PDB file of C-alpha atoms and ligand atoms in Angstrom:
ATOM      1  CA  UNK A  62     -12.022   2.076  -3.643  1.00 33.00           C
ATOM      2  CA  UNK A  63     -12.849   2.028  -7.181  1.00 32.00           C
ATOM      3  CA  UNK A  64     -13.404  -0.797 -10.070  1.00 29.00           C
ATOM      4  CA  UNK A  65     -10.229  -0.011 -12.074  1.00 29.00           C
ATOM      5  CA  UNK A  66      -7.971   0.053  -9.115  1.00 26.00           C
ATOM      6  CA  UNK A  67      -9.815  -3.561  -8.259  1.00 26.00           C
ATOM      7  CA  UNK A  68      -8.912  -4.374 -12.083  1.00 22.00           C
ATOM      8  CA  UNK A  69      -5.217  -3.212 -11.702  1.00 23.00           C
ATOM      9  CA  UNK A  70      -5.062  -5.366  -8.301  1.00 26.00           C
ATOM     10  CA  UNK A  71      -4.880  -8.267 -10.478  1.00 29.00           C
ATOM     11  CA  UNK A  72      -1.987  -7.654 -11.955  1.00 34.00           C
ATOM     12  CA  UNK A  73      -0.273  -6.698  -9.032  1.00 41.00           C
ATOM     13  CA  UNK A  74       2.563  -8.284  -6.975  1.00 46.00           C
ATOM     14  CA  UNK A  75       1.790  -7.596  -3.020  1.00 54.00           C
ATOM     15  CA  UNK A  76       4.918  -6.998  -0.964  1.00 58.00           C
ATOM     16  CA  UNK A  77       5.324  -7.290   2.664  1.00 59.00           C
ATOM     17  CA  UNK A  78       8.314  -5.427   4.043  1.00 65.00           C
ATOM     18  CA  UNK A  79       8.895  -4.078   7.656  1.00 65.00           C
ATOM     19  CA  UNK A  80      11.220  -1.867   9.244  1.00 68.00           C
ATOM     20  CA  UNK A  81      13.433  -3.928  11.675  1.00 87.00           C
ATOM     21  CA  UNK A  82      13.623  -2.984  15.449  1.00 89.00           C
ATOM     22  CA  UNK A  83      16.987  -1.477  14.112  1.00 89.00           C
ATOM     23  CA  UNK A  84      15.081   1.634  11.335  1.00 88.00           C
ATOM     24  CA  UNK A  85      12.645   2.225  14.674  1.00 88.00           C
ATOM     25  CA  UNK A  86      15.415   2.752  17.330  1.00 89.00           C
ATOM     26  CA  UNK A  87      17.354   4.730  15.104  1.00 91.00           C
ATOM     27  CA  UNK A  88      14.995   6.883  13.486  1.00 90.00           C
ATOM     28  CA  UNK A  89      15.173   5.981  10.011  1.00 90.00           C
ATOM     29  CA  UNK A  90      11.182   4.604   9.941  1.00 89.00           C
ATOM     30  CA  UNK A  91       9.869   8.011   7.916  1.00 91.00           C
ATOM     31  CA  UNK A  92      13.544   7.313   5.464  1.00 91.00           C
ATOM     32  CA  UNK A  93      12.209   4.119   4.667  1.00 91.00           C
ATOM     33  CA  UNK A  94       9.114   4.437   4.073  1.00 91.00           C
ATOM     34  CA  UNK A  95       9.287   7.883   2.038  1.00 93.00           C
ATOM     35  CA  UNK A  96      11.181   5.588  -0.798  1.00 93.00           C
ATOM     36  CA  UNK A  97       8.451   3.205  -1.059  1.00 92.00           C
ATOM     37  CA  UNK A  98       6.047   6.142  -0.838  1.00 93.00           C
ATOM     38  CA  UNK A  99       7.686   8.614  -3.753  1.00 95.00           C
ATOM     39  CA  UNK A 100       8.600   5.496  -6.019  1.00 93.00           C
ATOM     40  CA  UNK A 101       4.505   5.500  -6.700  1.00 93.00           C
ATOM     41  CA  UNK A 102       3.871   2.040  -4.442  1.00 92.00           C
ATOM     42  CA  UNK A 103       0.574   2.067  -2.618  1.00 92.00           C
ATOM     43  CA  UNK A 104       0.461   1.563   1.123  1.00 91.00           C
ATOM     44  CA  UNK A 105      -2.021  -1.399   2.059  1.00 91.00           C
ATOM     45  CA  UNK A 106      -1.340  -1.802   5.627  1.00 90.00           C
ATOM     46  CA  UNK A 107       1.288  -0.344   8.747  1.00 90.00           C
ATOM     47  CA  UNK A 108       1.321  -0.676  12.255  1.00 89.00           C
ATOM     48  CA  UNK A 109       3.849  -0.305  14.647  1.00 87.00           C
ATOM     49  CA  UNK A 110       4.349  -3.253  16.609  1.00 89.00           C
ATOM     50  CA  UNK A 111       5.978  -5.998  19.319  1.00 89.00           C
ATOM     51  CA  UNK A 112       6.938  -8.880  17.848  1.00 90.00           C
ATOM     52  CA  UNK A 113       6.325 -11.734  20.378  1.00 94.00           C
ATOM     53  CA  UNK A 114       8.820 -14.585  20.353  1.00 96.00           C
ATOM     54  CA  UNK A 115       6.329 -16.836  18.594  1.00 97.00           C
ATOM     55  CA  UNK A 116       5.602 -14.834  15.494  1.00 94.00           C
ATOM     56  CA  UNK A 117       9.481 -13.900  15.126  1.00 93.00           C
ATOM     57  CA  UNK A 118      10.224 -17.882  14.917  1.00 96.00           C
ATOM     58  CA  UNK A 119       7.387 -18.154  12.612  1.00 95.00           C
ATOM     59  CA  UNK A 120       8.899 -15.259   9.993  1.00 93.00           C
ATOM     60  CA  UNK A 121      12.049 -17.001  10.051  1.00 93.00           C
ATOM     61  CA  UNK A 122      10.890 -20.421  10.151  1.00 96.00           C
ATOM     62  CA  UNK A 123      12.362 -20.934   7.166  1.00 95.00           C
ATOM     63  CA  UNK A 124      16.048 -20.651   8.458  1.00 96.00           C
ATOM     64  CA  UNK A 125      15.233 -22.289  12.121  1.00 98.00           C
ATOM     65  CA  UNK A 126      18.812 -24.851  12.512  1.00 98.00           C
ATOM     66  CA  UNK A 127      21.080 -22.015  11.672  1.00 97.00           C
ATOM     67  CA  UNK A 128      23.616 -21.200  13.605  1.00 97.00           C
ATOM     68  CA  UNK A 129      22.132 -17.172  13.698  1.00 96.00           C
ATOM     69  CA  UNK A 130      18.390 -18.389  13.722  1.00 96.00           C
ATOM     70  CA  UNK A 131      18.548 -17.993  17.854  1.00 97.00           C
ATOM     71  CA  UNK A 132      19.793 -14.042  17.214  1.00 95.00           C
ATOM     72  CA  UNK A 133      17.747 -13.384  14.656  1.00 93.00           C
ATOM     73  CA  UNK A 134      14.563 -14.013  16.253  1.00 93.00           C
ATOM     74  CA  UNK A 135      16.302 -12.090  19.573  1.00 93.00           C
ATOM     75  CA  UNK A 136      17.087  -9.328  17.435  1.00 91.00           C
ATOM     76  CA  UNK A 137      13.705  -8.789  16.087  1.00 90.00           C
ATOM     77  CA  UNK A 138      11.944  -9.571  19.200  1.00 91.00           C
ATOM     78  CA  UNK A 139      13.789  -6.489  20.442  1.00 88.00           C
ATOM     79  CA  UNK A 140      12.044  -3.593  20.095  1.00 86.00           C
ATOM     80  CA  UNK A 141       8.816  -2.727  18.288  1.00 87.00           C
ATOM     81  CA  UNK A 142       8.394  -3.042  14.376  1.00 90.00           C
ATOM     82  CA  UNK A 143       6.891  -1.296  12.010  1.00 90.00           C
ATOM     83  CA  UNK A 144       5.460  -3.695   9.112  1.00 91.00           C
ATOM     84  CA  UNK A 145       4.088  -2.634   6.342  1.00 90.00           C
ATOM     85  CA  UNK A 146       2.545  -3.736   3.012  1.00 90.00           C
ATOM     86  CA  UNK A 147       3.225  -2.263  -0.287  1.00 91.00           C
ATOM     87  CA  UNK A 148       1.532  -3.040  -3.535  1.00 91.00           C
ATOM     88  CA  UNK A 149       2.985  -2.107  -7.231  1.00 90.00           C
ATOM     89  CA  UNK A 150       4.084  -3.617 -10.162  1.00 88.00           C
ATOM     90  CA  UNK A 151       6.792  -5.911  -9.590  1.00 89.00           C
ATOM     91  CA  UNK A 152       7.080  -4.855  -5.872  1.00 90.00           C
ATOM     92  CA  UNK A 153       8.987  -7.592  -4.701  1.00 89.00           C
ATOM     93  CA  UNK A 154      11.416  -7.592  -7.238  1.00 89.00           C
ATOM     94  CA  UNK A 155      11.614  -3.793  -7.452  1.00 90.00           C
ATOM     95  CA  UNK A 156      11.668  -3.946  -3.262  1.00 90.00           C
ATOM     96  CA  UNK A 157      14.642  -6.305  -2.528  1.00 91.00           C
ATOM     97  CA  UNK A 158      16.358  -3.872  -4.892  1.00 93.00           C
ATOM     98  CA  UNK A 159      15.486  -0.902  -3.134  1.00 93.00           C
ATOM     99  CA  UNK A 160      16.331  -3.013  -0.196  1.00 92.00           C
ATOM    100  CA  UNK A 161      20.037  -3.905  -1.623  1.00 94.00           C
ATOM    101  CA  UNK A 162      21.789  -7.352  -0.271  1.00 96.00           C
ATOM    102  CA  UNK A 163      21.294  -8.882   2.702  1.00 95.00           C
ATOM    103  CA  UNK A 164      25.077  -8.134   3.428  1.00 95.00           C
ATOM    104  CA  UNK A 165      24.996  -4.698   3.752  1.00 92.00           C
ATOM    105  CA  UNK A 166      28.603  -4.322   2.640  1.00 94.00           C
ATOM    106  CA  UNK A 167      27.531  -6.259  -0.632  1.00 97.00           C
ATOM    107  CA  UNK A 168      24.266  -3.673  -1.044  1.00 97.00           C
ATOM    108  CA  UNK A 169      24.764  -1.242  -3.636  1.00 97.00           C
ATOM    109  CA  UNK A 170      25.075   2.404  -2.746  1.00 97.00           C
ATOM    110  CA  UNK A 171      21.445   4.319  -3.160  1.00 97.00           C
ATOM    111  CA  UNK A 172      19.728   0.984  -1.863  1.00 95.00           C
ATOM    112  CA  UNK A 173      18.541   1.187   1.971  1.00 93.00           C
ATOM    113  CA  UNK A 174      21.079  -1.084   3.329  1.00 93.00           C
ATOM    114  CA  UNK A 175      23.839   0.228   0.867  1.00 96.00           C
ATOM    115  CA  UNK A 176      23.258   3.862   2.477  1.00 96.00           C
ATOM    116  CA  UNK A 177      22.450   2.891   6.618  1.00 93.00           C
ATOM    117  CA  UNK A 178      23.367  -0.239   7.638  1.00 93.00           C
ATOM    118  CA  UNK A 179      26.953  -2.264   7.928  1.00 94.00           C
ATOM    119  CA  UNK A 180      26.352  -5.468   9.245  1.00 94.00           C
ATOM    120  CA  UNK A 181      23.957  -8.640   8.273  1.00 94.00           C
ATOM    121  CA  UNK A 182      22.919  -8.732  11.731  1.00 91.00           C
ATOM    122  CA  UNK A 183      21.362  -5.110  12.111  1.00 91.00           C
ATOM    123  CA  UNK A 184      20.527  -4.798   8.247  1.00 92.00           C
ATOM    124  CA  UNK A 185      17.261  -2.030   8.926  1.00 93.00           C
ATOM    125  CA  UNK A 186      14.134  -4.090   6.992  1.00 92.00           C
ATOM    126  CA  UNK A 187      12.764  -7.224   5.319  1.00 92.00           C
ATOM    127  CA  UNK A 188      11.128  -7.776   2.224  1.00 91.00           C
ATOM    128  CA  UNK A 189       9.683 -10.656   1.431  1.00 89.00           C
ATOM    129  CA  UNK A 190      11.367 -12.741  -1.400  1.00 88.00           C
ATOM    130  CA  UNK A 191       8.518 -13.730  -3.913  1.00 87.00           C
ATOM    131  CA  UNK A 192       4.608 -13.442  -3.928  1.00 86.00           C
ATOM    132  CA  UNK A 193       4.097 -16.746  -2.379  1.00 85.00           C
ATOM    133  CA  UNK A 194       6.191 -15.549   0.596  1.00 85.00           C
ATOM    134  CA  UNK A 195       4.606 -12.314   0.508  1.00 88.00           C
ATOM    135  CA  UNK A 196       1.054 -13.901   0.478  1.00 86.00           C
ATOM    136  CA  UNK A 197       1.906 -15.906   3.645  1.00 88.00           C
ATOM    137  CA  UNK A 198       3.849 -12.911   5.314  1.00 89.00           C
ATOM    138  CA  UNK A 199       1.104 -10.748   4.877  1.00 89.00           C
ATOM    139  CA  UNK A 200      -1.570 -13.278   6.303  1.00 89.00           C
ATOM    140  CA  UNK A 201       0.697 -14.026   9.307  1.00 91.00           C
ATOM    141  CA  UNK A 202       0.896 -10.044   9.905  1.00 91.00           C
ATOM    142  CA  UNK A 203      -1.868  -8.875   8.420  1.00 90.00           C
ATOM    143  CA  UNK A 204      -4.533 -11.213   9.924  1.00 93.00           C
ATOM    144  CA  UNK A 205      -6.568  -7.973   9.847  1.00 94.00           C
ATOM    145  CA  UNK A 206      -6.968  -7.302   6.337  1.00 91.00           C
ATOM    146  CA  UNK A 207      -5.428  -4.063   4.354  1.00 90.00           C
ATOM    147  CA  UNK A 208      -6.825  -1.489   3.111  1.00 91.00           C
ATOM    148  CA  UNK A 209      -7.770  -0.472  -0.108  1.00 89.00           C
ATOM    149  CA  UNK A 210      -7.673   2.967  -1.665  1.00 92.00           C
ATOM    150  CA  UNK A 211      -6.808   4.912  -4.974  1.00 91.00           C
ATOM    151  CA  UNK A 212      -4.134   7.202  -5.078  1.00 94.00           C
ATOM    152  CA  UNK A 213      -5.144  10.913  -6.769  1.00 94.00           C
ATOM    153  CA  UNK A 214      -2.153  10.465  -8.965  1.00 94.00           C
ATOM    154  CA  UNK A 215      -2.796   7.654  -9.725  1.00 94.00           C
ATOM    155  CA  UNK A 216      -3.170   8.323 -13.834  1.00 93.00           C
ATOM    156  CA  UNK A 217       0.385  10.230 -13.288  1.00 95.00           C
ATOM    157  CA  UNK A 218       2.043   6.679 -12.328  1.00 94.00           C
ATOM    158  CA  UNK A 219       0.441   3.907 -13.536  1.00 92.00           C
ATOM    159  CA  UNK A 220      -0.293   3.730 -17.436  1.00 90.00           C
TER     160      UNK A 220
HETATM  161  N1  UDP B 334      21.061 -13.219   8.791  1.00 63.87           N
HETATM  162  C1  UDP B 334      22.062 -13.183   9.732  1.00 63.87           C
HETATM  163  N2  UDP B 334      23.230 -13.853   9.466  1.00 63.87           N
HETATM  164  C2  UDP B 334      23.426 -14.538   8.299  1.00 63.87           C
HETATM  165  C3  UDP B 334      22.383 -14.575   7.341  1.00 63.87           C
HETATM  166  C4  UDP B 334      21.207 -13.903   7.615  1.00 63.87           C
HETATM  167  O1  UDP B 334      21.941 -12.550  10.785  1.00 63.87           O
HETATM  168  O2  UDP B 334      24.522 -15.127   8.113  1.00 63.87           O
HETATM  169  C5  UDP B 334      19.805 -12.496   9.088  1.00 63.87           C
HETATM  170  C6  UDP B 334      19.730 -11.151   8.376  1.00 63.87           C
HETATM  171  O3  UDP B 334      19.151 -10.198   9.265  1.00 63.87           O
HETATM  172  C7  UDP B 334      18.795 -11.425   7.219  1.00 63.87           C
HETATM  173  C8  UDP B 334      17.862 -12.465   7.832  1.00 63.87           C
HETATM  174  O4  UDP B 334      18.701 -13.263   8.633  1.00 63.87           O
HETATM  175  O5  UDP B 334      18.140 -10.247   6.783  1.00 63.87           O
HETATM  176  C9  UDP B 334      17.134 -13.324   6.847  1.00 63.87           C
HETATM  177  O6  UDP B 334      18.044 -13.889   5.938  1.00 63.87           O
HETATM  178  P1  UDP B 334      17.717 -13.925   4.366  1.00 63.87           P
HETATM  179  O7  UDP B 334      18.764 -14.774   3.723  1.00 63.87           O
HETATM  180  O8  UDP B 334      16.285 -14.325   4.189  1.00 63.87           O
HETATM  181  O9  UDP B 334      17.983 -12.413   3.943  1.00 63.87           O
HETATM  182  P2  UDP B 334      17.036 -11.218   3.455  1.00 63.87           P
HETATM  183  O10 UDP B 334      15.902 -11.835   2.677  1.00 63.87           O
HETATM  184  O11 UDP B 334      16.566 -10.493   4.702  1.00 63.87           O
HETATM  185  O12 UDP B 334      17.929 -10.343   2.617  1.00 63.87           O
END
């Protein structure tokens, strides 16, 4: 913990992103996170987890009436999570790229759903889509707190 990495904060975006049950049952947790890792993001919080019907409907609140809210909630009630929270410069914006389109047949190649998955349904992770979201994914999965440490390379990444 140090007082320019507490300045820098500031100016950061906070992403909260998890592996669906889909990157744990088929391996591809270490994948996933080894992008976020080498692109220079800092890890603030992980945990491998079951998702309890409750919090799943709460995540997807937002699209509770559709016709695949009922699945969805099955789907990542399934098997454990991992979630995660990664902080960076413009880490949403630069995560939901990495992530590539919910579609996975409409995610560019080189993005994480562009490369492993093929259907909306089984799509491998989340991200959340702005910092407000982020804020109240992380509090609703994060109730915890993060944690808060300073790379080594840090000078080699961030200007
Ligand atoms: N989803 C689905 N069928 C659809 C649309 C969405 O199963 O027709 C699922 C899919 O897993 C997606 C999630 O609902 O990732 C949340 O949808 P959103 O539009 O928020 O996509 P995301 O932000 O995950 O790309």
């Amino acid at each position: 913990q140090s007082e320019n990495l507490d300045t820098t904060v500031l100016l950061l975006d906070l992403e909260k992103a998890y592996d669906k049950p889909d990157g744990v049952q088929r391996g591809l947790i270490a994948e996933i996170i080894s992008r976020f890792e080498k692109k220079g993001f800092y890890l603030r919080g992980m945990k491998l987890m079951d998702v309890k019907k409750a919090l799943g409907e709460q995540h997807y609140a937002e699209h509770e009436g559709k016709p695949f809210f009922p699945g969805l909630v099955k789907y990542i009630c399934s098997g454990p999570v991992v979630a995660m929270v990664w902080e960076g410069p413009n880490v949403v914006a630069s995560g939901r790229q990495m992530i590539g389109a919910t579609k996975p047949h409409e995610s560019a190649a080189g993005t994480i759903r562009g490369d492993y998955a093929l259907t909306v349904g089984r799509n491998l992770i989340h991200g959340s889509d702005a910092v407000e979201s982020a804020k109240k994914e992380i509090a609703l999965w994060f109730p915890e707190g993060l944690s808060q440490w300073k790379s080594c390379q840090h000078p080699w990444i961030y200007e």
